[in-house]
Amino acid sequence: MEITMTKVKDKKSIDLDKVEQQSSTDGAKIAIKDVKVWYGDFMAIKGIDMNIKPNTVTAFIGPSGCGKSTFLRLFNRMNDYVDGFKMEGKIKLNGTNIYKKKVNVEELRKEVGMVFQKPNPFPKSIFENVAYGLKIQGIKDKKFINERVEKALKQADLWDEVKDNLKKSALALSGGQQQRLCIARTLAVEPSIILMDEPTSALDPISTAKIEDLIFELKEKYTIVIVTHNMQQASRISDYTAFFYLGELIEFDKTKTIFTNPEKQQTENYITGRFG
Amino acid sequence: MNSIQKNRLKDQLFKIWGIACTLFGLVLLTVFIGDILIDGIRRIDWAFITDLPSRKAEKSGIYTALMGSIWILILTTIISFPIGVAAGVYLEEYSKKNRLSALLEINISNLAGVPSIIYGLLGLEVFVRIMSLGASVLAGALTLSLLILPIIIVATREAIKAVPKSIRDASYALGASKWQTIWNQVLPASGGGILTGVILALSRAVGETAPLIVVGALAYVPFAPSNPMDEFSVLPIQIFNWISRPQHGFIENAAAAIIILLLITFVMNGIAVYFRNKWQKKWK
Amino acid sequence: MRKIKELVIEKSLLSSALVTIAVTFGIISVLAIEAFRFFSEVSIFDFFTDTQWTPLFTDKHYGILPLLSGTLLTSFIAISVALPVGLTISIYLSEYAPRSFRKTIKPLLELLAAVPTVVYGFFALIVVTPFLQQFIPGLSGFNSLSAGIVMGIMIIPFVSSISEDALHAVPKDLKEASYGMGATKLQTAFKVVVPAASSGIIVSIILAISRAIGETMIVAIAAGQQPRLTLDPTVPVETITAFIVQVSLGDVQHGSIEYRTIFAAGITLFVFTFLLNTLSYRIRKKYQEKYE
């Protein structure tokens, strides 16, 4: 196992160097170095290195229980609240290690937004949902909040559907609308990174298509990392794809490469549906 | 300080406030128990437990009250246990979703919230007067049985609910009748939980004062009860009586008797918690 | 044969369940009959408007207001202690405390409710009142302040444990959504979790009030036995429950008007707690449906 790991590492750093030379000069948006995670005695992440480029969509794929969600939730320190969580290694966001003692978790989460698996609007009005992030920051300027809410709803492609009923309860929306509302809620805080944990798994195909279109548009301004169990989705929307298995990063490359010419047998087996 | 730092500070302050509140009641209870121990522990000796009550504080003992409490405990168990468990089994296993079951449910929930002194008024009129039991141990035990009935019923239902359906299915599949399944499978499986509830309910009964005062239990009884129709006192009433006397000696007696009463209450609670943990482990 | 046996068993179990209906029926009829006899001698108008309650004196007045004010005053003080403390505990335990801490502290907190009330009465009279007298010089030996505070301590677990269950039932993904946007635990608790659990919290408060109104021994021991229409927490008062105890301790003739006063007082108490309990039951039913 040790040997394979080193190999993967070597392979990846070479690849990423190549990528870096090809693309713009600014470095990785998120740089992960030798990250290990335990829940109690169980080792969930077994030493992963990865660099995520700005303004790209990176997809995490792998069978359930492979650690991809755990890994994603490291980026906004959402695992901090899990009992028995322990972590080693470094995750640098714009060059700062987010697991340093001094780091303000609330500040970090303003910068790194998250959309969850099941739409989880608060049992409040549509407006209050989107304004929530601003209000908890202590912003009171009504005009400013109104503008931000409108902008976020427009970005999330929901404005036209709800602009006349902003006071209506968010729970009255359809599942797909709720998920777009959750995206708008995240956008309103103006993060630079958006984490998405299987955002379409609870939605119907039409709503899913809408969200996928949205992800494509958002890429221009945001860095997006998305966990998905749907391989077609990964190939449709992402620039890079990472394949996880049993807490290890097996392969990480341009999506095209992963899906057409994967390096590892395991990856190929998974994407061709031989296990998972 | 920006708003995020402010919010953080508030968060930390609330955390400290939360710990303070959580410990507030417990610290006070500890202080109080400590105070009672200081006041009363020197008063406790064998004579204090075996002496009859007396006009003189230093000669007074809790024998009759303690015996009264034990009588009450035994009779209340005998009366409330079968009725409470049977009612719980009926509601959980037999009752169908109809108006009767809805009525029973809301009724039990309401009874659980009726002040204990109201049960005393019921006992006074029904058991003491109409059934002419007088101010006897039996009248007291009947009154307390009704008081703790809702607690036993609710605990029984919770315990039965926790028994997995698969056990019932297995029993039915072997041709057992409904009652055979309940008697041989469901009740043994939920026994720990039911026992926990019953012990907690009884510990409540041992500490009750007000309903027994209303029923007519006496503060001064020269003899321990020898049959269910005898007059009686119980520990809490003895304590109440001593608290209301001005002489300091009686305060010391009250503290000493409180130590005994708390000991009984805490031991019963401890046993209940022990059963609950043992029983929960079996199912989880 | 087996069928008959099964049927007999079912019916006997049913009759046990019906005992509870008989109890309620018994309570209501006993209170109603004796209260009816009481009101045939005392005008119901006087009962609710007379400001004096002196049934044991020669100059008899039967105004429930002083007893009611004593009951409400002590209950109000108790709730003022139990509500903020209990609610804070529930939020702290469900949102902040490590699981192991919660597991050890909860049974200990429930112990507060398991201590016999006569013991709390002793505490209020012998410890708390002398302690408070150091700061409040005019504090009488019997007063509603110490009785109320100690009663508040006793009902802390009623508020904290039911509220905590309600807070705990709030779906985790709602909390995560709030954390994910940079909210602190405190903001999440008050802006998301508490509003979502509000019906459960309201139930806990109503039950605590009902418990405080019906509490007997603490007030009988520490609040005094002087019916008085006042909002002053430093002077002796008498609650409905304490009055019933007072009469029961004395030698009152069955069938006399004094005997009936305790039923008139009892039915007043019963109506109050019955309304509160029914209200809490309704809210609880509604809120169970919301989450199931």
CSV table of C-alpha atoms in Angstrom, one decimal, chain B:
chain,number,residue,atom,x,y,z
B,1,MET,CA,-13.4,44.4,16.7
B,2,ASN,CA,-15.3,43.4,13.6
B,3,SER,CA,-18.7,41.7,13.7
B,4,ILE,CA,-17.4,38.2,13.3
B,5,GLN,CA,-15.1,38.6,16.3
B,6,LYS,CA,-18.0,40.0,18.2
B,7,ASN,CA,-20.2,37.1,17.3
B,8,ARG,CA,-17.4,34.8,18.4
B,9,LEU,CA,-17.0,36.5,21.7
B,10,LYS,CA,-20.8,36.3,22.3
B,11,ASP,CA,-20.6,32.6,21.4
B,12,GLN,CA,-17.8,32.0,24.0
B,13,LEU,CA,-19.6,34.0,26.6
B,14,PHE,CA,-22.8,32.0,26.1
B,15,LYS,CA,-20.8,28.8,26.4
B,16,ILE,CA,-19.6,29.9,29.8
B,17,TRP,CA,-23.1,31.0,30.8
B,18,GLY,CA,-24.4,27.6,29.7
B,19,ILE,CA,-21.9,25.7,31.8
B,20,ALA,CA,-22.7,27.9,34.8
B,21,CYS,CA,-26.5,27.3,34.4
B,22,THR,CA,-25.9,23.6,34.0
B,23,LEU,CA,-24.0,23.4,37.3
B,24,PHE,CA,-26.2,26.0,39.1
B,25,GLY,CA,-28.8,23.6,40.3
B,26,LEU,CA,-26.4,20.8,41.0
B,27,VAL,CA,-24.1,23.0,43.0
B,28,LEU,CA,-27.0,24.2,45.0
B,29,LEU,CA,-28.2,20.7,45.6
B,30,THR,CA,-24.7,19.7,46.7
B,31,VAL,CA,-24.5,22.7,49.1
B,32,PHE,CA,-27.8,21.8,50.5
B,33,ILE,CA,-27.1,18.2,51.0
B,34,GLY,CA,-23.8,19.2,52.6
B,35,ASP,CA,-25.7,21.5,54.9
B,36,ILE,CA,-28.2,18.8,55.8
B,37,LEU,CA,-25.4,16.4,56.5
B,38,ILE,CA,-23.8,18.8,58.9
B,39,ASP,CA,-27.1,19.5,60.6
B,40,GLY,CA,-28.3,16.0,60.8
B,41,ILE,CA,-25.6,13.3,60.5
B,42,ARG,CA,-24.7,13.4,64.2
B,43,ARG,CA,-28.3,12.8,65.1
B,44,ILE,CA,-28.5,9.5,63.2
B,45,ASP,CA,-27.8,6.4,65.3
B,46,TRP,CA,-29.6,3.1,65.8
B,47,ALA,CA,-31.9,4.6,68.5
B,48,PHE,CA,-33.0,7.4,66.1
B,49,ILE,CA,-34.3,4.7,63.7
B,50,THR,CA,-35.9,2.5,66.3
B,51,ASP,CA,-37.3,5.1,68.7
B,52,LEU,CA,-40.9,6.1,68.7
B,53,PRO,CA,-41.8,9.8,68.3
B,54,SER,CA,-41.7,11.8,71.4
B,55,ARG,CA,-42.5,15.3,72.7
B,56,LYS,CA,-38.8,15.8,73.4
B,57,ALA,CA,-36.6,16.2,70.3
B,58,GLU,CA,-33.6,14.3,71.6
B,59,LYS,CA,-35.8,11.3,72.4
B,60,SER,CA,-37.7,11.2,69.2
B,61,GLY,CA,-37.1,8.6,66.5
B,62,ILE,CA,-38.5,7.8,63.1
B,63,TYR,CA,-39.5,4.2,63.7
B,64,THR,CA,-43.3,4.6,63.2
B,65,ALA,CA,-42.8,6.9,60.2
B,66,LEU,CA,-40.3,4.6,58.6
B,67,MET,CA,-42.5,1.6,59.1
B,68,GLY,CA,-45.4,3.6,57.7
B,69,SER,CA,-43.4,4.5,54.6
B,70,ILE,CA,-42.5,0.8,54.1
B,71,TRP,CA,-46.1,-0.3,54.5
B,72,ILE,CA,-47.1,2.4,52.0
B,73,LEU,CA,-44.4,1.3,49.6
B,74,ILE,CA,-45.4,-2.3,49.6
B,75,LEU,CA,-49.1,-1.8,49.4
B,76,THR,CA,-48.7,0.8,46.6
B,77,THR,CA,-46.5,-1.6,44.6
B,78,ILE,CA,-49.1,-4.4,45.0
B,79,ILE,CA,-51.9,-2.2,43.8
B,80,SER,CA,-50.4,0.0,41.1
B,81,PHE,CA,-48.0,-2.5,39.5
B,82,PRO,CA,-50.5,-4.9,37.9
B,83,ILE,CA,-53.0,-2.3,37.0
B,84,GLY,CA,-50.4,0.1,35.5
B,85,VAL,CA,-48.6,-2.6,33.5
B,86,ALA,CA,-51.9,-4.2,32.3
B,87,ALA,CA,-53.1,-0.8,31.1
B,88,GLY,CA,-49.8,-0.1,29.4
B,89,VAL,CA,-50.0,-3.5,27.6
B,90,TYR,CA,-53.5,-2.8,26.5
B,91,LEU,CA,-52.8,0.6,25.1
B,92,GLU,CA,-49.7,-0.5,23.2
B,93,GLU,CA,-50.7,-4.0,22.0
B,94,TYR,CA,-54.5,-4.1,21.8
B,95,SER,CA,-56.0,-0.7,21.5
B,96,LYS,CA,-56.9,0.2,17.9
B,97,LYS,CA,-56.8,3.7,16.6
B,98,ASN,CA,-60.3,4.8,17.6
B,99,ARG,CA,-62.0,7.3,19.8
B,100,LEU,CA,-61.6,5.2,22.9
B,101,SER,CA,-57.9,5.0,22.5
B,102,ALA,CA,-57.6,8.7,21.8
B,103,LEU,CA,-59.7,9.4,24.9
B,104,LEU,CA,-57.5,7.1,27.0
B,105,GLU,CA,-54.4,8.7,25.7
B,106,ILE,CA,-55.4,12.3,26.4
B,107,ASN,CA,-56.8,11.3,29.7
B,108,ILE,CA,-53.6,9.6,30.9
B,109,SER,CA,-51.5,12.6,29.7
B,110,ASN,CA,-53.8,14.9,31.7
B,111,LEU,CA,-53.7,12.7,34.8
B,112,ALA,CA,-50.0,12.9,34.8
B,113,GLY,CA,-50.3,16.7,35.1
B,114,VAL,CA,-52.9,16.7,37.9
B,115,PRO,CA,-51.3,18.2,41.1
B,116,SER,CA,-50.7,15.5,43.7
B,117,ILE,CA,-52.8,17.3,46.3
B,118,ILE,CA,-55.9,16.8,44.1
B,119,TYR,CA,-55.4,13.1,44.3
B,120,GLY,CA,-55.4,13.6,48.0
B,121,LEU,CA,-58.9,15.2,47.8
B,122,LEU,CA,-60.1,12.3,45.7
B,123,GLY,CA,-58.7,9.8,48.2
B,124,LEU,CA,-60.3,11.7,51.1
B,125,GLU,CA,-63.7,11.6,49.6
B,126,VAL,CA,-63.7,8.1,47.9
B,127,PHE,CA,-61.5,5.9,50.0
B,128,VAL,CA,-61.6,7.5,53.5
B,129,ARG,CA,-65.3,8.6,53.4
B,130,ILE,CA,-67.3,6.6,50.9
B,131,MET,CA,-65.5,3.3,51.2
B,132,SER,CA,-65.0,4.1,54.9
B,133,LEU,CA,-61.5,3.0,55.1
B,134,GLY,CA,-60.7,5.8,57.4
B,135,ALA,CA,-57.3,7.4,57.5
B,136,SER,CA,-55.7,4.0,57.1
B,137,VAL,CA,-52.5,2.8,55.4
B,138,LEU,CA,-54.7,1.2,52.7
B,139,ALA,CA,-56.5,4.5,51.9
B,140,GLY,CA,-53.1,6.2,51.6
B,141,ALA,CA,-51.7,3.4,49.4
B,142,LEU,CA,-54.7,3.5,47.1
B,143,THR,CA,-54.4,7.2,46.8
B,144,LEU,CA,-50.7,7.1,45.9
B,145,SER,CA,-51.4,4.2,43.5
B,146,LEU,CA,-53.7,6.3,41.5
B,147,LEU,CA,-51.2,9.1,41.6
B,148,ILE,CA,-48.4,7.0,40.1
B,149,LEU,CA,-50.5,5.0,37.7
B,150,PRO,CA,-49.9,7.4,34.7
B,151,ILE,CA,-46.2,7.2,35.3
B,152,ILE,CA,-46.2,3.4,35.2
B,153,ILE,CA,-48.4,3.3,32.2
B,154,VAL,CA,-46.3,5.6,30.2
B,155,ALA,CA,-43.1,3.8,31.2
B,156,THR,CA,-44.6,0.4,30.2
B,157,ARG,CA,-45.7,1.7,26.8
B,158,GLU,CA,-42.2,3.1,26.1
B,159,ALA,CA,-40.6,-0.1,27.1
B,160,ILE,CA,-42.9,-2.2,25.0
B,161,LYS,CA,-42.5,0.1,22.0
B,162,ALA,CA,-38.7,-0.6,22.1
B,163,VAL,CA,-39.2,-4.3,21.5
B,164,PRO,CA,-38.4,-5.0,17.9
B,165,LYS,CA,-41.2,-6.1,15.7
B,166,SER,CA,-39.2,-9.0,14.5
B,167,ILE,CA,-39.5,-10.8,17.8
B,168,ARG,CA,-43.3,-10.6,17.6
B,169,ASP,CA,-43.3,-11.8,14.0
B,170,ALA,CA,-41.1,-14.8,15.0
B,171,SER,CA,-43.5,-15.7,17.7
B,172,TYR,CA,-46.6,-15.4,15.6
B,173,ALA,CA,-45.0,-17.3,12.8
B,174,LEU,CA,-44.6,-20.2,15.2
B,175,GLY,CA,-48.3,-20.3,15.9
B,176,ALA,CA,-48.4,-18.4,19.2
B,177,SER,CA,-51.5,-16.4,20.1
B,178,LYS,CA,-51.4,-12.7,20.8
B,179,TRP,CA,-51.3,-13.2,24.6
B,180,GLN,CA,-48.7,-16.0,24.4
B,181,THR,CA,-46.5,-13.7,22.4
B,182,ILE,CA,-47.0,-10.8,24.8
B,183,TRP,CA,-46.5,-13.0,27.9
B,184,ASN,CA,-43.5,-15.1,26.6
B,185,GLN,CA,-41.7,-12.6,24.4
B,186,VAL,CA,-42.8,-9.0,24.7
B,187,LEU,CA,-43.0,-8.7,28.5
B,188,PRO,CA,-39.7,-10.4,29.3
B,189,ALA,CA,-38.0,-8.4,26.6
B,190,SER,CA,-39.4,-5.1,27.9
B,191,GLY,CA,-39.1,-6.1,31.6
B,192,GLY,CA,-36.0,-4.0,32.4
B,193,GLY,CA,-37.7,-0.9,31.0
B,194,ILE,CA,-40.9,-1.5,32.8
B,195,LEU,CA,-39.0,-2.1,36.1
B,196,THR,CA,-37.2,1.1,35.7
B,197,GLY,CA,-40.4,3.1,35.3
B,198,VAL,CA,-42.1,1.3,38.2
B,199,ILE,CA,-39.1,2.0,40.6
B,200,LEU,CA,-39.0,5.6,39.6
B,201,ALA,CA,-42.7,5.9,40.2
B,202,LEU,CA,-42.4,4.2,43.6
B,203,SER,CA,-39.6,6.5,44.6
B,204,ARG,CA,-41.9,9.4,43.8
B,205,ALA,CA,-44.6,7.8,46.0
B,206,VAL,CA,-42.2,7.4,48.9
B,207,GLY,CA,-41.4,11.2,48.8
B,208,GLU,CA,-45.0,12.3,48.5
B,209,THR,CA,-46.4,14.3,51.4
B,210,ALA,CA,-49.3,16.4,50.4
B,211,PRO,CA,-51.9,13.8,49.3
B,212,LEU,CA,-51.3,11.8,52.5
B,213,ILE,CA,-51.8,14.8,54.7
B,214,VAL,CA,-55.1,15.4,52.9
B,215,VAL,CA,-56.1,11.8,53.3
B,216,GLY,CA,-55.5,12.2,57.0
B,217,ALA,CA,-52.2,10.6,57.8
B,218,LEU,CA,-51.1,11.7,61.2
B,219,ALA,CA,-48.0,13.5,62.3
B,220,TYR,CA,-47.9,11.6,65.6
B,221,VAL,CA,-48.7,7.9,65.7
B,222,PRO,CA,-47.6,6.0,68.8
B,223,PHE,CA,-47.4,2.6,67.1
B,224,ALA,CA,-46.2,1.3,63.8
B,225,PRO,CA,-49.0,-0.1,61.6
B,226,SER,CA,-49.6,-3.8,62.0
B,227,ASN,CA,-52.3,-4.2,59.4
B,228,PRO,CA,-53.6,-2.2,56.3
B,229,MET,CA,-56.4,-0.7,58.3
B,230,ASP,CA,-54.2,0.9,60.9
B,231,GLU,CA,-53.5,4.6,61.1
B,232,PHE,CA,-50.1,5.7,60.0
B,233,SER,CA,-47.5,8.4,59.4
B,234,VAL,CA,-44.7,8.5,56.8
B,235,LEU,CA,-41.2,9.9,56.8
B,236,PRO,CA,-42.1,13.0,54.7
B,237,ILE,CA,-44.9,13.9,57.1
B,238,GLN,CA,-42.7,13.3,60.1
B,239,ILE,CA,-40.2,15.7,58.5
B,240,PHE,CA,-42.8,18.3,57.8
B,241,ASN,CA,-44.0,18.1,61.3
B,242,TRP,CA,-40.5,18.6,62.7
B,243,ILE,CA,-39.8,21.5,60.4
B,244,SER,CA,-42.9,23.3,61.7
B,245,ARG,CA,-41.7,23.1,65.3
B,246,PRO,CA,-39.8,26.1,66.7
B,247,GLN,CA,-37.3,24.3,68.9
B,248,HIS,CA,-33.9,23.8,67.3
B,249,GLY,CA,-33.7,20.1,68.4
B,250,PHE,CA,-36.5,19.3,66.0
B,251,ILE,CA,-34.7,21.0,63.1
B,252,GLU,CA,-31.8,18.6,63.8
B,253,ASN,CA,-34.3,15.7,63.8
B,254,ALA,CA,-35.8,16.9,60.5
B,255,ALA,CA,-32.3,17.1,58.9
B,256,ALA,CA,-31.5,13.6,60.1
B,257,ALA,CA,-34.8,12.2,58.8
B,258,ILE,CA,-34.2,14.0,55.5
B,259,ILE,CA,-30.9,12.1,55.2
B,260,ILE,CA,-32.7,8.8,55.6
B,261,LEU,CA,-35.4,9.9,53.1
B,262,LEU,CA,-32.9,11.1,50.5
B,263,LEU,CA,-30.9,7.9,51.0
B,264,ILE,CA,-34.0,5.9,50.1
B,265,THR,CA,-34.9,8.1,47.2
B,266,PHE,CA,-31.4,8.1,45.7
B,267,VAL,CA,-30.9,4.4,46.1
B,268,MET,CA,-34.2,3.7,44.3
B,269,ASN,CA,-33.2,6.1,41.5
B,270,GLY,CA,-29.8,4.5,41.3
B,271,ILE,CA,-31.4,1.0,41.0
B,272,ALA,CA,-33.7,2.4,38.3
B,273,VAL,CA,-30.8,3.9,36.3
B,274,TYR,CA,-28.9,0.7,36.7
B,275,PHE,CA,-31.8,-1.3,35.2
B,276,ARG,CA,-32.2,1.2,32.5
B,277,ASN,CA,-28.6,1.0,31.4
B,278,LYS,CA,-28.5,-2.8,31.5
B,279,TRP,CA,-31.7,-3.0,29.6
B,280,GLN,CA,-30.7,-0.4,27.0
B,281,LYS,CA,-27.5,-2.3,26.3
B,282,LYS,CA,-29.5,-5.4,25.5
B,283,TRP,CA,-31.2,-3.6,22.6
B,284,LYS,CA,-28.6,-1.4,21.2
